XYZ file of N, CA, C and O in Angstrom:
592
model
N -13.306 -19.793 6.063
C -13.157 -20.153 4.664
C -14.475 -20.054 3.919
O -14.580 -19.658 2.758
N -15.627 -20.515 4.821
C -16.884 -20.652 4.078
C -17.239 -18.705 3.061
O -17.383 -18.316 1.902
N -17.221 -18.159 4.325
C -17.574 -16.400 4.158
C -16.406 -16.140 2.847
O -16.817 -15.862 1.721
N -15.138 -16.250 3.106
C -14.043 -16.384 1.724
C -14.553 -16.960 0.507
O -14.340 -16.365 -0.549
N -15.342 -18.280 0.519
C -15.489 -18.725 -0.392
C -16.921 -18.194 -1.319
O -17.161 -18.494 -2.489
N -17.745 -17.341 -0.422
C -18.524 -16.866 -1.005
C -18.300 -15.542 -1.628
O -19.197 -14.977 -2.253
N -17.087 -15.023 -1.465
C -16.844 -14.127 -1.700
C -15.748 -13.981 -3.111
O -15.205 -13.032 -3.676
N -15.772 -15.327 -3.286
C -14.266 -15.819 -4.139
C -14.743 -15.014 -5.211
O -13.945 -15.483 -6.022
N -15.555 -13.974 -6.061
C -15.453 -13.593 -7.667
C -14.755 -12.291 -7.416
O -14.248 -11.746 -8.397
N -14.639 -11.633 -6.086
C -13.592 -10.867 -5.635
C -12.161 -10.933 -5.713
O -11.571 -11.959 -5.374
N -11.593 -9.974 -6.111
C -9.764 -10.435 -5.910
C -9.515 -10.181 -4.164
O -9.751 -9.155 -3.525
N -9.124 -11.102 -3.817
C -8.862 -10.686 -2.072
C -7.310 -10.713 -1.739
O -6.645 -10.791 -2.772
N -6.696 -10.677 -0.796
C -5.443 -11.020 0.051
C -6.027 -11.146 1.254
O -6.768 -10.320 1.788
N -5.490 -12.789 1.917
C -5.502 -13.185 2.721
C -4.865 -12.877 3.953
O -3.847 -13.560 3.845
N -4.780 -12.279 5.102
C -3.745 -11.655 5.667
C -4.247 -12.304 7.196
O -5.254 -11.870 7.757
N -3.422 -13.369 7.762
C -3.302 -13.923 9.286
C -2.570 -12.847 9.785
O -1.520 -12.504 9.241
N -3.145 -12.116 11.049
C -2.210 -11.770 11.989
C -1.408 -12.201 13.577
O -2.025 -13.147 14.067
N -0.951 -12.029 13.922
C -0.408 -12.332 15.072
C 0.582 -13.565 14.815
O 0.495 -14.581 15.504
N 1.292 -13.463 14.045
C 2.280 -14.450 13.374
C 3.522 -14.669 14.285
O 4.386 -15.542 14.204
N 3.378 -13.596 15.219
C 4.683 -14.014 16.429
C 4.187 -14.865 17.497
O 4.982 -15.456 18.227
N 3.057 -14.958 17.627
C 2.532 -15.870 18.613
C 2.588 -16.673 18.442
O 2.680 -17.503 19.346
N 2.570 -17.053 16.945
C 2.410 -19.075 16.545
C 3.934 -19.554 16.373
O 4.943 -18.863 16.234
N 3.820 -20.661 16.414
C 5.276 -21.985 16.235
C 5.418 -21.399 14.674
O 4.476 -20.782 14.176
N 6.593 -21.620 13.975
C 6.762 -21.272 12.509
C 6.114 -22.464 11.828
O 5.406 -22.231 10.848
N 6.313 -23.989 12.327
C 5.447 -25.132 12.114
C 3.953 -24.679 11.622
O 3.446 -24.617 10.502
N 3.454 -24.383 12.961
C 1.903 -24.469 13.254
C 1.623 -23.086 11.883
O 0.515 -23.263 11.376
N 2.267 -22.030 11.346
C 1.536 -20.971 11.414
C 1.971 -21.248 9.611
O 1.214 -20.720 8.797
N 3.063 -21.990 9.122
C 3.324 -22.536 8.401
C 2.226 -23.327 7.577
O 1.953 -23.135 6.392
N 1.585 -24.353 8.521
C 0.752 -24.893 7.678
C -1.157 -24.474 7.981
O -2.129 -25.099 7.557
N -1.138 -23.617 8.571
C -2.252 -22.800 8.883
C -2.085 -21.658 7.701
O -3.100 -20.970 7.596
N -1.060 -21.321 6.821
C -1.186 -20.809 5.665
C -1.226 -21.256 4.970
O -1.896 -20.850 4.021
N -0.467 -22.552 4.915
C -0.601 -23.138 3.714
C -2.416 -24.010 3.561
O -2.788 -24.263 2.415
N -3.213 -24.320 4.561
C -4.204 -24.377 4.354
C -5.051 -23.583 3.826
O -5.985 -24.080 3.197
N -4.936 -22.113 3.950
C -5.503 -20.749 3.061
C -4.972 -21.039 1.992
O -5.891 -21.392 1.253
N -3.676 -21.125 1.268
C -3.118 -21.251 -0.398
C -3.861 -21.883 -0.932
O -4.520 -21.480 -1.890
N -3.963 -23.478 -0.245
C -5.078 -24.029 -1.014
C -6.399 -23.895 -1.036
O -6.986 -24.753 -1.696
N -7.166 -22.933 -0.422
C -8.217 -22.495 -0.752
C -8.825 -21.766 -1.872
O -9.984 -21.540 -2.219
N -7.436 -21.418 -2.409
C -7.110 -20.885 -3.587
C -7.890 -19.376 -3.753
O -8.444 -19.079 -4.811
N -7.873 -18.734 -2.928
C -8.876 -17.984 -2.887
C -8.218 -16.351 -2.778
O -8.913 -15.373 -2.503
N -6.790 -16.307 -3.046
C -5.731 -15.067 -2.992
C -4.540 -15.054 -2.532
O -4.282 -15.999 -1.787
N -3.845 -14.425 -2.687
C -2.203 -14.981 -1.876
C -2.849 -14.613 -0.425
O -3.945 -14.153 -0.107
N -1.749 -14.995 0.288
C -1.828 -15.436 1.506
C -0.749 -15.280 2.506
O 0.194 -16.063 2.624
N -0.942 -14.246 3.199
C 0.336 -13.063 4.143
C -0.055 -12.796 5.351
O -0.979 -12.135 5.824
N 1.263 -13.754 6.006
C 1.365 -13.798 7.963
C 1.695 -12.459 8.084
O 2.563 -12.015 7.332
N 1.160 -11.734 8.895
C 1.545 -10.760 9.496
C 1.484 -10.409 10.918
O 0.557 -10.691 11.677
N 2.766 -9.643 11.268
C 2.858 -9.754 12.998
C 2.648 -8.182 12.972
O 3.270 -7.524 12.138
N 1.740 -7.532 13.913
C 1.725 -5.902 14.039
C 3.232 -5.658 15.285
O 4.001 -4.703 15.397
N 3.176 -6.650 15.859
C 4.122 -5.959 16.890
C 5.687 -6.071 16.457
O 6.556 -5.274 16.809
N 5.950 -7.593 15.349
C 7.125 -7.466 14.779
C 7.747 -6.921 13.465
O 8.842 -6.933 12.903
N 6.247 -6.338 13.219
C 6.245 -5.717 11.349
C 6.447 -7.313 10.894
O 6.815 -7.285 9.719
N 6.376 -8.347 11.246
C 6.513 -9.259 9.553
C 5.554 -9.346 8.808
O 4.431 -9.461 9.299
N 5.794 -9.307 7.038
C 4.666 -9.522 6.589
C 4.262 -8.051 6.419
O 3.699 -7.865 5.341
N 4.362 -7.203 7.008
C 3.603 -5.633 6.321
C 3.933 -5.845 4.847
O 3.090 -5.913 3.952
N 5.191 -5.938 4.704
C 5.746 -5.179 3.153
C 5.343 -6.051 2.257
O 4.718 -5.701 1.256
N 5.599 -7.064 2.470
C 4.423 -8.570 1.788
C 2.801 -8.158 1.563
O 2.017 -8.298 0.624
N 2.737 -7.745 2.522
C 0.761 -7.876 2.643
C 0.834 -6.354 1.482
O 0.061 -6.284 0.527
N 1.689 -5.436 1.726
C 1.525 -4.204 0.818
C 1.729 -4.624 -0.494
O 0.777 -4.547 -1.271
N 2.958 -5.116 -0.939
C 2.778 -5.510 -2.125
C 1.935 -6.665 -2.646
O 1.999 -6.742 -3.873
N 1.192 -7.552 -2.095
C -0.223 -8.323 -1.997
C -1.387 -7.792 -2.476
O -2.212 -8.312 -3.226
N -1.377 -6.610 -1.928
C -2.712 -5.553 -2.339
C -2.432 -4.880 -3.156
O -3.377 -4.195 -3.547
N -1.220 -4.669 -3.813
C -0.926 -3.721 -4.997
C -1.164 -4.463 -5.996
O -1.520 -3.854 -7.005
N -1.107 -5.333 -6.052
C -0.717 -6.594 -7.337
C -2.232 -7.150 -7.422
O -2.655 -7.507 -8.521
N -2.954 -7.217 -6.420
C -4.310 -7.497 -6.043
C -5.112 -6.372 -7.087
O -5.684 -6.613 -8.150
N -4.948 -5.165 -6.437
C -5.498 -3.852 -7.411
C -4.973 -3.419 -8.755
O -5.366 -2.630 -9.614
N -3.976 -4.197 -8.626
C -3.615 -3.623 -10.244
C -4.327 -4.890 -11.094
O -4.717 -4.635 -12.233
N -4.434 -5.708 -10.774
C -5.235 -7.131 -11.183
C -6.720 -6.330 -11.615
O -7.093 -6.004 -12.742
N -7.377 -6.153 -10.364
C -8.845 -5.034 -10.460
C -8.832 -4.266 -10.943
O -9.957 -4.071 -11.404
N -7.981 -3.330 -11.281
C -8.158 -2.296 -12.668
C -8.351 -2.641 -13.790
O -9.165 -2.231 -14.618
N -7.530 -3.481 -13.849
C -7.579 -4.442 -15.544
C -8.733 -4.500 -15.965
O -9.017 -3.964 -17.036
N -9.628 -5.139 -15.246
C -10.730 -5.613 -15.148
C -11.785 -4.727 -15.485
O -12.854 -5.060 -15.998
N -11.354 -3.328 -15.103
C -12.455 -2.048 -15.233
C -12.627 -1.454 -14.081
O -12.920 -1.874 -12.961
N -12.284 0.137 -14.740
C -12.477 0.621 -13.602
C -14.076 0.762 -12.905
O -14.094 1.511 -11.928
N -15.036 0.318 -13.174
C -15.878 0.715 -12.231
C -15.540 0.034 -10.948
O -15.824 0.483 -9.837
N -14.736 -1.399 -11.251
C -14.488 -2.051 -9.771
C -13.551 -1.777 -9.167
O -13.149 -2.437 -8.209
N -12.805 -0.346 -9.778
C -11.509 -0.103 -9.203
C -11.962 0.304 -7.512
O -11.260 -0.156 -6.612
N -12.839 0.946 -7.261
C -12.903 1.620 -5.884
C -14.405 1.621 -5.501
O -15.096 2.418 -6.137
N -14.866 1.055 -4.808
C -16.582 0.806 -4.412
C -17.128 2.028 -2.979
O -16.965 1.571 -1.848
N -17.635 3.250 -3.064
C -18.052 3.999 -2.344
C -19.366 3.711 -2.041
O -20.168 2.966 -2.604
N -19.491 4.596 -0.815
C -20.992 4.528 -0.215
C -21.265 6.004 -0.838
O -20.571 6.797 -1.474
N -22.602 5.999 -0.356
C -23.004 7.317 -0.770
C -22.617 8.234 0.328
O -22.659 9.442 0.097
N -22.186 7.740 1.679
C -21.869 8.677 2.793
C -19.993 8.954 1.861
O -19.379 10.008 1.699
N -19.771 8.126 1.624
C -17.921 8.006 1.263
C -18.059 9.311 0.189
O -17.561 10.403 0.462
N -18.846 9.041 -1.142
C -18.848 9.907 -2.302
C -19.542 11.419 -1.834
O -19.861 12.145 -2.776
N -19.709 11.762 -0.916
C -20.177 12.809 0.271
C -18.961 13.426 0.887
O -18.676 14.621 0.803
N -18.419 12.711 1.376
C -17.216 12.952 1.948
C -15.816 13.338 0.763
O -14.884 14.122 0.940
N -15.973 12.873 0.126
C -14.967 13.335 -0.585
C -15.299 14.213 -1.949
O -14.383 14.473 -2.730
N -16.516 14.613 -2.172
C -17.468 15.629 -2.539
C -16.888 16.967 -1.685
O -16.029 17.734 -2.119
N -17.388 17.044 -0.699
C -17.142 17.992 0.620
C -15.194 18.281 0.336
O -14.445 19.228 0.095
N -15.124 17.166 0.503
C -13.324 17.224 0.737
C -12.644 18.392 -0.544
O -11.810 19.297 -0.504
N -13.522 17.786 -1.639
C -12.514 18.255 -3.104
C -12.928 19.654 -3.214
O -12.168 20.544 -3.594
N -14.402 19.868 -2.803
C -15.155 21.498 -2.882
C -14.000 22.605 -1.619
O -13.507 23.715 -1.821
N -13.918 21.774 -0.478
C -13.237 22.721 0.651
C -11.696 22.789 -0.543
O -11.555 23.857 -1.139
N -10.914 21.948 -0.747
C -9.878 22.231 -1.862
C -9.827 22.911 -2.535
O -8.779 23.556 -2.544
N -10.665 23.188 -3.353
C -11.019 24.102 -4.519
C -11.342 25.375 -3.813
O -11.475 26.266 -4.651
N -11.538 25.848 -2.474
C -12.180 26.876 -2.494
C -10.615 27.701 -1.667
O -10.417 28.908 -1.530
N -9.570 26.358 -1.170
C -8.311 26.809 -0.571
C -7.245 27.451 -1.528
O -6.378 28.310 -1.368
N -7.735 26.548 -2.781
C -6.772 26.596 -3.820
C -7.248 28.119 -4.520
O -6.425 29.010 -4.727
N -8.497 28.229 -4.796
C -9.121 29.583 -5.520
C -8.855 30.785 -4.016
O -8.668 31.986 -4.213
N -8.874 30.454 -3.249
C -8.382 31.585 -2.093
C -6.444 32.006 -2.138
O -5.892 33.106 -2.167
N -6.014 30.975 -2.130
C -4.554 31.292 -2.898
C -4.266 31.718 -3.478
O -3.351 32.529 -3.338
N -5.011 31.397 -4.829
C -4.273 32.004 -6.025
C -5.158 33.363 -6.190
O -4.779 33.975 -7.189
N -5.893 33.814 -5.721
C -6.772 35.265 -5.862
C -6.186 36.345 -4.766
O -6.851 37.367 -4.592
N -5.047 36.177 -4.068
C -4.240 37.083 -3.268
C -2.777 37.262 -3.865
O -2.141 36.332 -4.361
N -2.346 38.497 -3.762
C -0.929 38.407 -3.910
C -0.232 38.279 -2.856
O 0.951 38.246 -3.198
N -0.350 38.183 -1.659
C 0.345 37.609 -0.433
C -0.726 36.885 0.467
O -1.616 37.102 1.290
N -0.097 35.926 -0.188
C -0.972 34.529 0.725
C -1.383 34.831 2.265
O -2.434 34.748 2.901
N -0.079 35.212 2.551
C -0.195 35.739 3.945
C -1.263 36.455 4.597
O -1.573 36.250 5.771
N -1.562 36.898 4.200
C -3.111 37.712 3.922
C -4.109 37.050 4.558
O -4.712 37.538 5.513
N -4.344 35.923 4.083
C -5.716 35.125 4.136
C -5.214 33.629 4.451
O -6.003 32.735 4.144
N -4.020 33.270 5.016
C -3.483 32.319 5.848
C -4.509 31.756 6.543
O -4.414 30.529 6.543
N -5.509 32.197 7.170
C -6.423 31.739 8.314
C -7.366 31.349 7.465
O -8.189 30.908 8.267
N -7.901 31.174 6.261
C -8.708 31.096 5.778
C -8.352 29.902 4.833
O -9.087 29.046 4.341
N -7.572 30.017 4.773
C -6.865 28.864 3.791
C -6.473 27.423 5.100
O -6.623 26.204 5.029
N -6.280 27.750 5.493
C -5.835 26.860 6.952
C -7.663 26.226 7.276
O -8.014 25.074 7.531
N -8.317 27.180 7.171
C -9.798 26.589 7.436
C -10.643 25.484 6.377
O -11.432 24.592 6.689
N -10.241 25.832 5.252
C -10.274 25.278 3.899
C -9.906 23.691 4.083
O -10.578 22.660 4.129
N -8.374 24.029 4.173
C -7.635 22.485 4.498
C -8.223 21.859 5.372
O -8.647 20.720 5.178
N -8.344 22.457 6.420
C -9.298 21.577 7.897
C -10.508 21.131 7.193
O -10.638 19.914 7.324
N -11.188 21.524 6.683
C -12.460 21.488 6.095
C -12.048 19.799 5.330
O -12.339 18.676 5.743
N -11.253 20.237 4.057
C -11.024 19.478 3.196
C -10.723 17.620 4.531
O -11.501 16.667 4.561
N -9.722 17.725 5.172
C -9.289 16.763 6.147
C -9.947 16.232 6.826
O -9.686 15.058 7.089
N -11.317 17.004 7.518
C -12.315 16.586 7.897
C -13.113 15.819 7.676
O -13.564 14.890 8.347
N -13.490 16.467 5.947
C -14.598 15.438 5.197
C -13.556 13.718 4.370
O -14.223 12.821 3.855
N -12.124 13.634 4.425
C -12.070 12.850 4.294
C -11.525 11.685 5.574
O -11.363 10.498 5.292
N -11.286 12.218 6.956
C -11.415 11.948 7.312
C -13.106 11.149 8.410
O -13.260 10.484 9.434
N -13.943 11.748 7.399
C -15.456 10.895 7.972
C -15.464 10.186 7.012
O -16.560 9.628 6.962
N -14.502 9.741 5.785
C -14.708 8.608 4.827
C -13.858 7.601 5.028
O -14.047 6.533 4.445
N -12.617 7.805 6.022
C -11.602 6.504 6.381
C -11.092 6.857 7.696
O -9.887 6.717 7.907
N -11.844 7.286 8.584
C -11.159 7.481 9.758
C -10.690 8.391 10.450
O -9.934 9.122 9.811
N -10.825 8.660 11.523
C -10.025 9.614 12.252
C -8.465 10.192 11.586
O -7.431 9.565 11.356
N -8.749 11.406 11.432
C -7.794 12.206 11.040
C -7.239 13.237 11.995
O -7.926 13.708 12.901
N -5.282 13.766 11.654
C -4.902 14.595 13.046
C -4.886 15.699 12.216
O -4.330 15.431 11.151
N -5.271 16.807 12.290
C -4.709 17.879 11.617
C -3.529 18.957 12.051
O -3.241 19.955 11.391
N -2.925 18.570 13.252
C -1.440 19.181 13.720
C -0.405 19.409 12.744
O 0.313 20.405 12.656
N -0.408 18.118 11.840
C 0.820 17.956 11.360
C 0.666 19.023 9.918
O 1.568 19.807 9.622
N -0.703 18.890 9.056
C -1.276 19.736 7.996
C -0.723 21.398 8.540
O 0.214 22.038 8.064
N -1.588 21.779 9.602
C -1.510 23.065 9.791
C -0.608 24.002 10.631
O -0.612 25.197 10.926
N 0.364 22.647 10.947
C 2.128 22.963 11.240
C 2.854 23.148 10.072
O 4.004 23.539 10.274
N 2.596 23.018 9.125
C 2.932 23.115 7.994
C 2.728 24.268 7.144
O 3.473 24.751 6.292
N 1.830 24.542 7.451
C 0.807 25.837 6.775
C 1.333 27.013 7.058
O 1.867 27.857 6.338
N 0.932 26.935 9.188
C 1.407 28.358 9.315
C 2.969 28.140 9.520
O 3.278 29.257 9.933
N 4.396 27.248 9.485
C 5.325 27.113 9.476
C 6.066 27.974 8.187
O 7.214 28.410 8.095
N 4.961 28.028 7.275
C 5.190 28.728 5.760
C 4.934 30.364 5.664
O 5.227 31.111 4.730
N 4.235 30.716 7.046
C 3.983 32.237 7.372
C 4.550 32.773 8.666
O 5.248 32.019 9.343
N 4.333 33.910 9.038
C 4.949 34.604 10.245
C 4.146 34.805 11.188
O 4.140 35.905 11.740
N 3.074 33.540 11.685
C 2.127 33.911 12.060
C 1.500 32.627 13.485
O 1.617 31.413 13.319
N 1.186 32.936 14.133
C 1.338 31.697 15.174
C 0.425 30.950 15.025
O -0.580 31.321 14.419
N 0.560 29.499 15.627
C -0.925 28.918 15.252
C -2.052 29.068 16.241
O -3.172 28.635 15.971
């Protein structure tokens, strides 16, 4: 609570997990001790039983639409590695999208455009995480006659 409370000029959501492990009693008023902290709504969530996802999602929507209001500079807070990454990301885009539309059969330059996207997936995947690219470029060459 202390670290929460220093943090309170933030809009937050509170989110307990492992909500199948506790008594409904115990986990009951172990939230309701967060409410009154007053410090954001406040959402049990179980990963193994889904409770609480769709709660905690609409928690953070209502949370961010709160923070926009407010201005966007606080809409989204990057690092300079993040604004890098998605720098990289939007340039590999632009160069998939200008490789597309400068062929009359895409097909053509399929491999190149497929490299683009990887590119693009890459750099935003070093800004939130491990990314798969199977599913992107099953897609891609699924759209040509051409194997992957």
């Amino acid at each position: 609570l202390e670290i929460l409370r220093h943090h309170a000029e933030q809009p937050a959501v509170i989110a307990t997990s492992k909500a199948d492990l506790v008594e409904a009693s115990a986990l009951s008023a172990r939230v309701e001790v967060l409410r009154r902290a007053g410090l954001g709504p406040v959402v049990a969530t179980s990963v193994v039983t889904g409770a609480g996802v769709a709660e905690l999602k609409s928690a953070i929507r209502t949370q961010l639409g709160q923070d926009r209001a407010g201005g966007e500079e606080r809409a989204v807070l990057l690092s300079a590695r993040q604004q890098g990454a998605l720098a990289a990301a939007s340039a590999a885009l632009d160069r998939a999208i200008a490789e597309s539309g400068a062929i009359a059969a895409t097909i053509d330059r399929a491999d190149v455009i497929a490299f683009e996207l990887r590119e693009a997936l890459d750099a935003l995947g070093t800004s939130c995480g491990a990314v798969t690219t199977e599913d992107l470029l099953g897609q891609v060459f699924a759209n040509f006659c051409i194997g992957k």
